[in-house]
Amino acid sequence: MKKFSLTILLFAAILSMHAVSPGNRAEVLREKLLSGDKSSVMVVAHRGDWRYAPENSLAAIRHSIDVGVDVVELDLQLTKDSVLIVMHDGRLERTTTGKGLVKEWTVDSIKTLKLKNGCGIKTMHGVPTLEEALFEAKGKVLVNLDKADRYFDLLIPVLEKTGTVRQVIMKSPKPATEVQSLYGAYLDKVIYMPKLKLDRPDARELMDGFFNELKSSVYELSYSTDDAVGYALELKNKLDGNALIWYNTLWDTQCGGHDDELSLVDADASYGYLIDTLGATIIQTDRAEHLLKYLRGRGLHD
């Protein structure tokens, strides 16, 4: 009887090791993305919803989580002492009270600075390290790390330390063969997303490489003019049942004019077009709450 009880306890322990932790929304979102679930549209907050709080700040991450976004997009830079911080620009002037290149400052020195808001005004918020940002997002939301392909070897240890490997989306426009050569050892650890500009003369060649060699679960597509719409429609059909499609509505040249600004006048012509005509199931936006309201009104988001 004792042996039977011990067997049951051991089996339960093994199951618990592989189970999704209660409240781990990030794991649920990961499985939704990897399974190709098209029942709803995922929302990505660009730079952590910079209209509410300074871009790439912990406050912006918290607000994005609170309003219900699915992915927070963050940017990476590297300090003089090889610490990854969350910042878009290679220079400090636009987003902080400092001056000069990030790579010429140590992390301790950068920690003395304050972030500026969208109007360039000093705030009370400081510059977060990547580690701090990942702990803020842990278990709550997926994280798309932009400009991170430059730092794969430094990045992976931080993801492992914070226990966030499974909730991170990496991306780059590099050809499939180059991606395999540079990052092949990491592709089974993180979600990797190829980026493709449909206006490129070699777009079809690049996409064939992505599709046949990387077998990604999601592709970021962009185009600037209607000349590329035909290929966008082709990819909608090609990727249907194979991968999700991500579009950015940050500015008009990324989505053929169907951007955030158009959405303020006609959301159906903006977000609706990308979803209904081009098959978008993930949209990165500078107006996360506006997009969420639109999607919820259509029953496309919780």
PDB file of C-alpha atoms in Angstrom:
ATOM      1  CA  MET A   1       0.000   0.000   0.000  1.00  0.00           C
ATOM      2  CA  LYS A   2       2.865   2.329   0.883  1.00  0.00           C
ATOM      3  CA  LYS A   3       4.574   1.567  -2.436  1.00  0.00           C
ATOM      4  CA  PHE A   4       1.335   2.367  -4.286  1.00  0.00           C
ATOM      5  CA  SER A   5       0.958   5.676  -2.418  1.00  0.00           C
ATOM      6  CA  LEU A   6       4.542   6.649  -3.175  1.00  0.00           C
ATOM      7  CA  THR A   7       3.985   5.874  -6.850  1.00  0.00           C
ATOM      8  CA  ILE A   8       0.905   8.107  -6.912  1.00  0.00           C
ATOM      9  CA  LEU A   9       2.799  10.934  -5.207  1.00  0.00           C
ATOM     10  CA  LEU A  10       5.728  10.595  -7.625  1.00  0.00           C
ATOM     11  CA  PHE A  11       3.374  10.645 -10.626  1.00  0.00           C
ATOM     12  CA  ALA A  12       1.624  13.744  -9.291  1.00  0.00           C
ATOM     13  CA  ALA A  13       4.964  15.477  -8.786  1.00  0.00           C
ATOM     14  CA  ILE A  14       6.000  14.755 -12.377  1.00  0.00           C
ATOM     15  CA  LEU A  15       2.703  16.110 -13.678  1.00  0.00           C
ATOM     16  CA  SER A  16       3.069  19.275 -11.614  1.00  0.00           C
ATOM     17  CA  MET A  17       6.492  19.932 -13.117  1.00  0.00           C
ATOM     18  CA  HIS A  18       4.988  20.116 -16.612  1.00  0.00           C
ATOM     19  CA  ALA A  19       1.698  21.788 -15.752  1.00  0.00           C
ATOM     20  CA  VAL A  20       0.963  25.428 -16.464  1.00  0.00           C
ATOM     21  CA  SER A  21       1.208  27.392 -13.218  1.00  0.00           C
ATOM     22  CA  PRO A  22      -2.099  28.829 -12.042  1.00  0.00           C
ATOM     23  CA  GLY A  23      -2.406  32.352 -13.370  1.00  0.00           C
ATOM     24  CA  ASN A  24       0.400  31.933 -15.921  1.00  0.00           C
ATOM     25  CA  ARG A  25      -1.298  33.864 -18.703  1.00  0.00           C
ATOM     26  CA  ALA A  26       1.931  34.023 -20.717  1.00  0.00           C
ATOM     27  CA  GLU A  27       1.985  30.246 -21.107  1.00  0.00           C
ATOM     28  CA  VAL A  28      -1.626  30.256 -22.314  1.00  0.00           C
ATOM     29  CA  LEU A  29      -0.767  32.955 -24.862  1.00  0.00           C
ATOM     30  CA  ARG A  30       2.291  31.013 -26.006  1.00  0.00           C
ATOM     31  CA  GLU A  31       0.222  27.923 -26.684  1.00  0.00           C
ATOM     32  CA  LYS A  32      -2.366  30.027 -28.521  1.00  0.00           C
ATOM     33  CA  LEU A  33       0.345  31.409 -30.802  1.00  0.00           C
ATOM     34  CA  LEU A  34       2.105  28.096 -31.403  1.00  0.00           C
ATOM     35  CA  SER A  35      -1.144  26.251 -32.103  1.00  0.00           C
ATOM     36  CA  GLY A  36      -2.179  28.759 -34.777  1.00  0.00           C
ATOM     37  CA  ASP A  37      -5.356  29.735 -32.922  1.00  0.00           C
ATOM     38  CA  LYS A  38      -7.269  32.226 -35.115  1.00  0.00           C
ATOM     39  CA  SER A  39     -10.353  32.563 -32.921  1.00  0.00           C
ATOM     40  CA  SER A  40      -9.218  35.996 -31.740  1.00  0.00           C
ATOM     41  CA  VAL A  41      -6.700  38.701 -32.585  1.00  0.00           C
ATOM     42  CA  MET A  42      -3.659  39.255 -30.379  1.00  0.00           C
ATOM     43  CA  VAL A  43      -2.654  42.823 -29.502  1.00  0.00           C
ATOM     44  CA  VAL A  44       0.969  43.975 -29.259  1.00  0.00           C
ATOM     45  CA  ALA A  45       1.759  47.203 -27.386  1.00  0.00           C
ATOM     46  CA  HIS A  46       4.596  49.012 -29.182  1.00  0.00           C
ATOM     47  CA  ARG A  47       7.366  50.015 -26.769  1.00  0.00           C
ATOM     48  CA  GLY A  48       5.041  49.172 -23.899  1.00  0.00           C
ATOM     49  CA  ASP A  49       2.237  51.671 -24.613  1.00  0.00           C
ATOM     50  CA  TRP A  50       4.268  54.886 -24.658  1.00  0.00           C
ATOM     51  CA  ARG A  51       1.216  57.140 -24.723  1.00  0.00           C
ATOM     52  CA  TYR A  52       0.444  56.189 -21.115  1.00  0.00           C
ATOM     53  CA  ALA A  53       3.967  56.087 -19.671  1.00  0.00           C
ATOM     54  CA  PRO A  54       7.512  56.612 -21.000  1.00  0.00           C
ATOM     55  CA  GLU A  55       8.335  54.114 -23.735  1.00  0.00           C
ATOM     56  CA  ASN A  56      10.102  50.952 -22.620  1.00  0.00           C
ATOM     57  CA  SER A  57       9.438  51.728 -18.947  1.00  0.00           C
ATOM     58  CA  LEU A  58       8.233  49.367 -16.228  1.00  0.00           C
ATOM     59  CA  ALA A  59       5.127  51.533 -15.848  1.00  0.00           C
ATOM     60  CA  ALA A  60       4.334  51.104 -19.544  1.00  0.00           C
ATOM     61  CA  ILE A  61       4.681  47.330 -19.208  1.00  0.00           C
ATOM     62  CA  ARG A  62       2.386  47.282 -16.165  1.00  0.00           C
ATOM     63  CA  HIS A  63      -0.245  49.382 -17.907  1.00  0.00           C
ATOM     64  CA  SER A  64      -0.165  47.171 -20.992  1.00  0.00           C
ATOM     65  CA  ILE A  65      -0.747  44.114 -18.828  1.00  0.00           C
ATOM     66  CA  ASP A  66      -3.530  45.832 -16.886  1.00  0.00           C
ATOM     67  CA  VAL A  67      -5.517  46.739 -20.022  1.00  0.00           C
ATOM     68  CA  GLY A  68      -5.191  43.207 -21.407  1.00  0.00           C
ATOM     69  CA  VAL A  69      -2.661  43.266 -24.238  1.00  0.00           C
ATOM     70  CA  ASP A  70      -1.155  39.931 -25.256  1.00  0.00           C
ATOM     71  CA  VAL A  71       2.381  40.990 -26.195  1.00  0.00           C
ATOM     72  CA  VAL A  72       4.588  43.860 -25.047  1.00  0.00           C
ATOM     73  CA  GLU A  73       7.222  44.957 -27.571  1.00  0.00           C
ATOM     74  CA  LEU A  74      10.478  46.159 -26.014  1.00  0.00           C
ATOM     75  CA  ASP A  75      13.798  47.318 -27.482  1.00  0.00           C
ATOM     76  CA  LEU A  76      17.301  46.391 -26.352  1.00  0.00           C
ATOM     77  CA  GLN A  77      20.580  48.258 -26.086  1.00  0.00           C
ATOM     78  CA  LEU A  78      23.877  47.258 -24.493  1.00  0.00           C
ATOM     79  CA  THR A  79      25.796  49.319 -21.936  1.00  0.00           C
ATOM     80  CA  LYS A  80      29.552  49.841 -21.734  1.00  0.00           C
ATOM     81  CA  ASP A  81      29.776  47.088 -19.108  1.00  0.00           C
ATOM     82  CA  SER A  82      27.732  44.638 -21.235  1.00  0.00           C
ATOM     83  CA  VAL A  83      24.389  44.896 -19.431  1.00  0.00           C
ATOM     84  CA  LEU A  84      21.243  44.699 -21.564  1.00  0.00           C
ATOM     85  CA  ILE A  85      18.846  47.566 -20.929  1.00  0.00           C
ATOM     86  CA  VAL A  86      15.417  48.338 -22.369  1.00  0.00           C
ATOM     87  CA  MET A  87      15.742  51.318 -24.707  1.00  0.00           C
ATOM     88  CA  HIS A  88      15.003  52.020 -28.353  1.00  0.00           C
ATOM     89  CA  ASP A  89      17.714  54.473 -29.394  1.00  0.00           C
ATOM     90  CA  GLY A  90      21.456  53.972 -29.364  1.00  0.00           C
ATOM     91  CA  ARG A  91      21.683  57.507 -27.966  1.00  0.00           C
ATOM     92  CA  LEU A  92      20.266  58.795 -24.684  1.00  0.00           C
ATOM     93  CA  GLU A  93      19.025  62.288 -25.563  1.00  0.00           C
ATOM     94  CA  ARG A  94      15.526  61.598 -26.911  1.00  0.00           C
ATOM     95  CA  THR A  95      14.252  59.303 -24.169  1.00  0.00           C
ATOM     96  CA  THR A  96      16.340  60.193 -21.091  1.00  0.00           C
ATOM     97  CA  THR A  97      17.961  63.084 -19.258  1.00  0.00           C
ATOM     98  CA  GLY A  98      21.390  61.845 -20.340  1.00  0.00           C
ATOM     99  CA  LYS A  99      23.535  62.605 -23.359  1.00  0.00           C
ATOM    100  CA  GLY A 100      25.694  60.469 -25.597  1.00  0.00           C
ATOM    101  CA  LEU A 101      25.802  56.845 -26.676  1.00  0.00           C
ATOM    102  CA  VAL A 102      24.372  54.065 -24.526  1.00  0.00           C
ATOM    103  CA  LYS A 103      27.451  51.953 -25.208  1.00  0.00           C
ATOM    104  CA  GLU A 104      29.646  54.617 -23.578  1.00  0.00           C
ATOM    105  CA  TRP A 105      27.719  54.543 -20.286  1.00  0.00           C
ATOM    106  CA  THR A 106      27.847  51.897 -17.549  1.00  0.00           C
ATOM    107  CA  VAL A 107      24.564  50.574 -16.224  1.00  0.00           C
ATOM    108  CA  ASP A 108      25.127  52.253 -12.825  1.00  0.00           C
ATOM    109  CA  SER A 109      25.497  55.604 -14.553  1.00  0.00           C
ATOM    110  CA  ILE A 110      22.403  55.039 -16.693  1.00  0.00           C
ATOM    111  CA  LYS A 111      20.486  54.227 -13.503  1.00  0.00           C
ATOM    112  CA  THR A 112      21.022  57.843 -12.390  1.00  0.00           C
ATOM    113  CA  LEU A 113      19.000  59.113 -15.373  1.00  0.00           C
ATOM    114  CA  LYS A 114      15.279  59.722 -15.701  1.00  0.00           C
ATOM    115  CA  LEU A 115      13.107  58.796 -18.658  1.00  0.00           C
ATOM    116  CA  LYS A 116      11.298  61.425 -20.713  1.00  0.00           C
ATOM    117  CA  ASN A 117       7.680  61.088 -21.780  1.00  0.00           C
ATOM    118  CA  GLY A 118       6.334  61.303 -25.332  1.00  0.00           C
ATOM    119  CA  CYS A 119       6.555  65.114 -25.175  1.00  0.00           C
ATOM    120  CA  GLY A 120      10.205  65.053 -24.151  1.00  0.00           C
ATOM    121  CA  ILE A 121       9.495  66.032 -20.544  1.00  0.00           C
ATOM    122  CA  LYS A 122      11.428  64.506 -17.624  1.00  0.00           C
ATOM    123  CA  THR A 123       9.477  61.987 -15.542  1.00  0.00           C
ATOM    124  CA  MET A 124      10.032  60.129 -12.285  1.00  0.00           C
ATOM    125  CA  HIS A 125      10.706  56.854 -14.097  1.00  0.00           C
ATOM    126  CA  GLY A 126      14.131  55.264 -14.481  1.00  0.00           C
ATOM    127  CA  VAL A 127      15.676  53.122 -17.214  1.00  0.00           C
ATOM    128  CA  PRO A 128      14.994  49.414 -16.639  1.00  0.00           C
ATOM    129  CA  THR A 129      17.441  46.634 -17.305  1.00  0.00           C
ATOM    130  CA  LEU A 130      16.170  43.769 -19.410  1.00  0.00           C
ATOM    131  CA  GLU A 131      16.186  41.597 -16.300  1.00  0.00           C
ATOM    132  CA  GLU A 132      13.914  44.028 -14.444  1.00  0.00           C
ATOM    133  CA  ALA A 133      11.547  44.270 -17.411  1.00  0.00           C
ATOM    134  CA  LEU A 134      11.297  40.484 -17.757  1.00  0.00           C
ATOM    135  CA  PHE A 135      10.540  40.023 -14.075  1.00  0.00           C
ATOM    136  CA  GLU A 136       7.775  42.626 -14.478  1.00  0.00           C
ATOM    137  CA  ALA A 137       6.268  40.689 -17.393  1.00  0.00           C
ATOM    138  CA  LYS A 138       6.908  37.188 -16.061  1.00  0.00           C
ATOM    139  CA  GLY A 139       3.893  34.925 -16.399  1.00  0.00           C
ATOM    140  CA  LYS A 140       1.623  37.791 -17.431  1.00  0.00           C
ATOM    141  CA  VAL A 141       2.264  38.622 -21.085  1.00  0.00           C
ATOM    142  CA  LEU A 142       4.413  37.590 -24.041  1.00  0.00           C
ATOM    143  CA  VAL A 143       7.419  39.810 -24.755  1.00  0.00           C
ATOM    144  CA  ASN A 144       8.660  40.697 -28.235  1.00  0.00           C
ATOM    145  CA  LEU A 145      12.292  41.775 -27.984  1.00  0.00           C
ATOM    146  CA  ASP A 146      13.264  44.022 -30.876  1.00  0.00           C
ATOM    147  CA  LYS A 147      16.875  44.606 -31.910  1.00  0.00           C
ATOM    148  CA  ALA A 148      17.700  41.553 -29.811  1.00  0.00           C
ATOM    149  CA  ASP A 149      19.203  39.425 -32.575  1.00  0.00           C
ATOM    150  CA  ARG A 150      22.423  41.414 -32.040  1.00  0.00           C
ATOM    151  CA  TYR A 151      22.744  40.027 -28.510  1.00  0.00           C
ATOM    152  CA  PHE A 152      21.599  36.403 -28.591  1.00  0.00           C
ATOM    153  CA  ASP A 153      24.560  35.090 -26.574  1.00  0.00           C
ATOM    154  CA  LEU A 154      24.044  37.680 -23.829  1.00  0.00           C
ATOM    155  CA  LEU A 155      20.282  37.449 -23.964  1.00  0.00           C
ATOM    156  CA  ILE A 156      19.703  33.741 -23.372  1.00  0.00           C
ATOM    157  CA  PRO A 157      21.323  33.705 -19.886  1.00  0.00           C
ATOM    158  CA  VAL A 158      19.053  36.585 -18.815  1.00  0.00           C
ATOM    159  CA  LEU A 159      15.983  34.729 -20.100  1.00  0.00           C
ATOM    160  CA  GLU A 160      17.046  31.602 -18.247  1.00  0.00           C
ATOM    161  CA  LYS A 161      17.782  33.506 -15.029  1.00  0.00           C
ATOM    162  CA  THR A 162      14.363  35.169 -15.074  1.00  0.00           C
ATOM    163  CA  GLY A 163      12.521  32.028 -16.182  1.00  0.00           C
ATOM    164  CA  THR A 164      11.046  33.795 -19.204  1.00  0.00           C
ATOM    165  CA  VAL A 165      12.530  31.833 -22.116  1.00  0.00           C
ATOM    166  CA  ARG A 166       9.130  30.455 -23.131  1.00  0.00           C
ATOM    167  CA  GLN A 167       7.370  33.813 -23.251  1.00  0.00           C
ATOM    168  CA  VAL A 168       9.791  35.665 -25.522  1.00  0.00           C
ATOM    169  CA  ILE A 169       9.352  36.306 -29.251  1.00  0.00           C
ATOM    170  CA  MET A 170      12.504  37.093 -31.208  1.00  0.00           C
ATOM    171  CA  LYS A 171      12.561  38.418 -34.780  1.00  0.00           C
ATOM    172  CA  SER A 172      14.810  39.540 -37.626  1.00  0.00           C
ATOM    173  CA  PRO A 173      14.697  40.004 -41.423  1.00  0.00           C
ATOM    174  CA  LYS A 174      17.779  37.837 -42.000  1.00  0.00           C
ATOM    175  CA  PRO A 175      17.538  35.024 -44.610  1.00  0.00           C
ATOM    176  CA  ALA A 176      16.687  31.575 -43.255  1.00  0.00           C
ATOM    177  CA  THR A 177      20.143  30.113 -43.877  1.00  0.00           C
ATOM    178  CA  GLU A 178      21.763  32.963 -41.931  1.00  0.00           C
ATOM    179  CA  VAL A 179      19.285  32.588 -39.077  1.00  0.00           C
ATOM    180  CA  GLN A 180      20.034  28.874 -38.823  1.00  0.00           C
ATOM    181  CA  SER A 181      23.767  29.536 -38.858  1.00  0.00           C
ATOM    182  CA  LEU A 182      23.737  32.310 -36.259  1.00  0.00           C
ATOM    183  CA  TYR A 183      20.921  31.317 -33.939  1.00  0.00           C
ATOM    184  CA  GLY A 184      20.176  27.657 -34.624  1.00  0.00           C
ATOM    185  CA  ALA A 185      21.095  26.639 -31.077  1.00  0.00           C
ATOM    186  CA  TYR A 186      18.405  28.935 -29.678  1.00  0.00           C
ATOM    187  CA  LEU A 187      15.508  28.310 -32.048  1.00  0.00           C
ATOM    188  CA  ASP A 188      14.073  25.536 -29.896  1.00  0.00           C
ATOM    189  CA  LYS A 189      14.115  27.802 -26.843  1.00  0.00           C
ATOM    190  CA  VAL A 190      12.339  30.970 -27.951  1.00  0.00           C
ATOM    191  CA  ILE A 191       9.562  31.765 -30.417  1.00  0.00           C
ATOM    192  CA  TYR A 192      11.308  33.007 -33.547  1.00  0.00           C
ATOM    193  CA  MET A 193       9.484  35.245 -36.034  1.00  0.00           C
ATOM    194  CA  PRO A 194      10.844  36.103 -39.514  1.00  0.00           C
ATOM    195  CA  LYS A 195      10.189  39.663 -40.741  1.00  0.00           C
ATOM    196  CA  LEU A 196       9.370  40.167 -44.402  1.00  0.00           C
ATOM    197  CA  LYS A 197       8.872  43.395 -46.361  1.00  0.00           C
ATOM    198  CA  LEU A 198       6.584  42.382 -49.188  1.00  0.00           C
ATOM    199  CA  ASP A 199       7.822  45.299 -51.360  1.00  0.00           C
ATOM    200  CA  ARG A 200      11.313  43.814 -51.567  1.00  0.00           C
ATOM    201  CA  PRO A 201      12.259  42.463 -55.010  1.00  0.00           C
ATOM    202  CA  ASP A 202      13.508  39.264 -53.330  1.00  0.00           C
ATOM    203  CA  ALA A 203      10.489  38.902 -51.026  1.00  0.00           C
ATOM    204  CA  ARG A 204       9.290  35.636 -52.562  1.00  0.00           C
ATOM    205  CA  GLU A 205      12.733  34.070 -52.380  1.00  0.00           C
ATOM    206  CA  LEU A 206      13.125  35.068 -48.734  1.00  0.00           C
ATOM    207  CA  MET A 207       9.657  33.825 -47.832  1.00  0.00           C
ATOM    208  CA  ASP A 208      10.266  30.463 -49.485  1.00  0.00           C
ATOM    209  CA  GLY A 209      13.373  30.091 -47.343  1.00  0.00           C
ATOM    210  CA  PHE A 210      11.508  31.048 -44.176  1.00  0.00           C
ATOM    211  CA  PHE A 211       8.595  28.743 -44.922  1.00  0.00           C
ATOM    212  CA  ASN A 212      10.621  25.714 -45.945  1.00  0.00           C
ATOM    213  CA  GLU A 213      13.547  25.935 -43.530  1.00  0.00           C
ATOM    214  CA  LEU A 214      12.415  27.708 -40.348  1.00  0.00           C
ATOM    215  CA  LYS A 215       8.845  26.429 -40.044  1.00  0.00           C
ATOM    216  CA  SER A 216       7.924  29.396 -37.851  1.00  0.00           C
ATOM    217  CA  SER A 217       4.572  29.732 -36.119  1.00  0.00           C
ATOM    218  CA  VAL A 218       4.239  33.439 -36.874  1.00  0.00           C
ATOM    219  CA  TYR A 219       5.443  35.832 -39.599  1.00  0.00           C
ATOM    220  CA  GLU A 220       5.673  39.618 -39.447  1.00  0.00           C
ATOM    221  CA  LEU A 221       4.639  41.054 -42.815  1.00  0.00           C
ATOM    222  CA  SER A 222       4.777  44.662 -43.980  1.00  0.00           C
ATOM    223  CA  TYR A 223       4.243  46.621 -47.178  1.00  0.00           C
ATOM    224  CA  SER A 224       4.186  50.293 -48.089  1.00  0.00           C
ATOM    225  CA  THR A 225       2.038  50.487 -51.233  1.00  0.00           C
ATOM    226  CA  ASP A 226      -0.874  48.613 -52.784  1.00  0.00           C
ATOM    227  CA  ASP A 227       1.506  47.121 -55.354  1.00  0.00           C
ATOM    228  CA  ALA A 228       2.271  44.413 -52.781  1.00  0.00           C
ATOM    229  CA  VAL A 229      -1.334  43.602 -51.839  1.00  0.00           C
ATOM    230  CA  GLY A 230      -1.498  40.759 -54.345  1.00  0.00           C
ATOM    231  CA  TYR A 231       1.396  38.996 -52.641  1.00  0.00           C
ATOM    232  CA  ALA A 232      -0.091  39.750 -49.223  1.00  0.00           C
ATOM    233  CA  LEU A 233      -3.255  37.929 -50.292  1.00  0.00           C
ATOM    234  CA  GLU A 234      -1.192  34.988 -51.560  1.00  0.00           C
ATOM    235  CA  LEU A 235       0.544  34.725 -48.196  1.00  0.00           C
ATOM    236  CA  LYS A 236      -2.767  34.866 -46.357  1.00  0.00           C
ATOM    237  CA  ASN A 237      -3.752  31.662 -48.172  1.00  0.00           C
ATOM    238  CA  LYS A 238      -0.311  30.055 -47.976  1.00  0.00           C
ATOM    239  CA  LEU A 239       0.007  30.567 -44.220  1.00  0.00           C
ATOM    240  CA  ASP A 240      -3.574  29.652 -43.392  1.00  0.00           C
ATOM    241  CA  GLY A 241      -3.398  26.643 -41.096  1.00  0.00           C
ATOM    242  CA  ASN A 242       0.409  26.858 -40.953  1.00  0.00           C
ATOM    243  CA  ALA A 243       1.223  30.073 -39.097  1.00  0.00           C
ATOM    244  CA  LEU A 244      -0.219  33.315 -37.776  1.00  0.00           C
ATOM    245  CA  ILE A 245       0.247  36.663 -39.541  1.00  0.00           C
ATOM    246  CA  TRP A 246       1.498  39.762 -37.707  1.00  0.00           C
ATOM    247  CA  TYR A 247       1.065  43.295 -39.092  1.00  0.00           C
ATOM    248  CA  ASN A 248       2.201  46.622 -37.615  1.00  0.00           C
ATOM    249  CA  THR A 249      -0.127  49.642 -37.697  1.00  0.00           C
ATOM    250  CA  LEU A 250       2.432  52.042 -36.225  1.00  0.00           C
ATOM    251  CA  TRP A 251       2.694  54.100 -39.411  1.00  0.00           C
ATOM    252  CA  ASP A 252       1.273  53.969 -42.912  1.00  0.00           C
ATOM    253  CA  THR A 253       4.318  52.600 -44.738  1.00  0.00           C
ATOM    254  CA  GLN A 254       4.198  49.377 -42.700  1.00  0.00           C
ATOM    255  CA  CYS A 255       0.660  48.412 -43.642  1.00  0.00           C
ATOM    256  CA  GLY A 256      -0.213  50.095 -46.913  1.00  0.00           C
ATOM    257  CA  GLY A 257      -1.908  53.010 -45.187  1.00  0.00           C
ATOM    258  CA  HIS A 258      -4.160  50.910 -42.929  1.00  0.00           C
ATOM    259  CA  ASP A 259      -2.530  52.337 -39.825  1.00  0.00           C
ATOM    260  CA  ASP A 260      -3.428  53.607 -36.354  1.00  0.00           C
ATOM    261  CA  GLU A 261      -4.165  57.097 -37.602  1.00  0.00           C
ATOM    262  CA  LEU A 262      -6.709  55.818 -40.134  1.00  0.00           C
ATOM    263  CA  SER A 263      -8.272  53.746 -37.349  1.00  0.00           C
ATOM    264  CA  LEU A 264      -9.244  56.921 -35.508  1.00  0.00           C
ATOM    265  CA  VAL A 265     -11.466  57.801 -38.470  1.00  0.00           C
ATOM    266  CA  ASP A 266     -12.449  54.347 -39.714  1.00  0.00           C
ATOM    267  CA  ALA A 267     -11.288  51.323 -37.703  1.00  0.00           C
ATOM    268  CA  ASP A 268     -12.858  48.904 -40.185  1.00  0.00           C
ATOM    269  CA  ALA A 269     -10.761  50.372 -42.994  1.00  0.00           C
ATOM    270  CA  SER A 270      -7.658  50.065 -40.827  1.00  0.00           C
ATOM    271  CA  TYR A 271      -7.692  47.131 -38.416  1.00  0.00           C
ATOM    272  CA  GLY A 272     -10.682  45.516 -40.094  1.00  0.00           C
ATOM    273  CA  TYR A 273      -8.977  45.422 -43.498  1.00  0.00           C
ATOM    274  CA  LEU A 274      -5.846  43.793 -42.102  1.00  0.00           C
ATOM    275  CA  ILE A 275      -7.897  41.191 -40.231  1.00  0.00           C
ATOM    276  CA  ASP A 276     -10.635  40.407 -42.739  1.00  0.00           C
ATOM    277  CA  THR A 277      -8.774  40.855 -46.029  1.00  0.00           C
ATOM    278  CA  LEU A 278      -5.139  40.085 -45.220  1.00  0.00           C
ATOM    279  CA  GLY A 279      -5.617  37.543 -42.444  1.00  0.00           C
ATOM    280  CA  ALA A 280      -3.891  39.374 -39.593  1.00  0.00           C
ATOM    281  CA  THR A 281      -4.290  37.629 -36.243  1.00  0.00           C
ATOM    282  CA  ILE A 282      -1.627  39.695 -34.446  1.00  0.00           C
ATOM    283  CA  ILE A 283      -1.444  43.502 -34.654  1.00  0.00           C
ATOM    284  CA  GLN A 284       1.248  45.715 -33.150  1.00  0.00           C
ATOM    285  CA  THR A 285      -0.105  49.158 -32.379  1.00  0.00           C
ATOM    286  CA  ASP A 286       0.686  52.488 -30.761  1.00  0.00           C
ATOM    287  CA  ARG A 287      -2.957  52.651 -29.616  1.00  0.00           C
ATOM    288  CA  ALA A 288      -3.450  49.430 -27.689  1.00  0.00           C
ATOM    289  CA  GLU A 289      -6.592  50.423 -25.785  1.00  0.00           C
ATOM    290  CA  HIS A 290      -8.234  51.753 -28.940  1.00  0.00           C
ATOM    291  CA  LEU A 291      -7.506  48.490 -30.769  1.00  0.00           C
ATOM    292  CA  LEU A 292      -8.673  46.390 -27.830  1.00  0.00           C
ATOM    293  CA  LYS A 293     -11.973  48.274 -27.750  1.00  0.00           C
ATOM    294  CA  TYR A 294     -12.463  47.646 -31.477  1.00  0.00           C
ATOM    295  CA  LEU A 295     -11.662  43.951 -31.197  1.00  0.00           C
ATOM    296  CA  ARG A 296     -13.856  43.438 -28.157  1.00  0.00           C
ATOM    297  CA  GLY A 297     -16.705  45.096 -29.993  1.00  0.00           C
ATOM    298  CA  ARG A 298     -16.323  42.461 -32.703  1.00  0.00           C
ATOM    299  CA  GLY A 299     -15.911  39.573 -30.284  1.00  0.00           C
ATOM    300  CA  LEU A 300     -12.279  39.115 -31.312  1.00  0.00           C
ATOM    301  CA  HIS A 301     -10.668  39.653 -27.895  1.00  0.00           C
ATOM    302  CA  ASP A 302     -11.540  38.877 -24.291  1.00  0.00           C
TER     303      ASP A 302
END
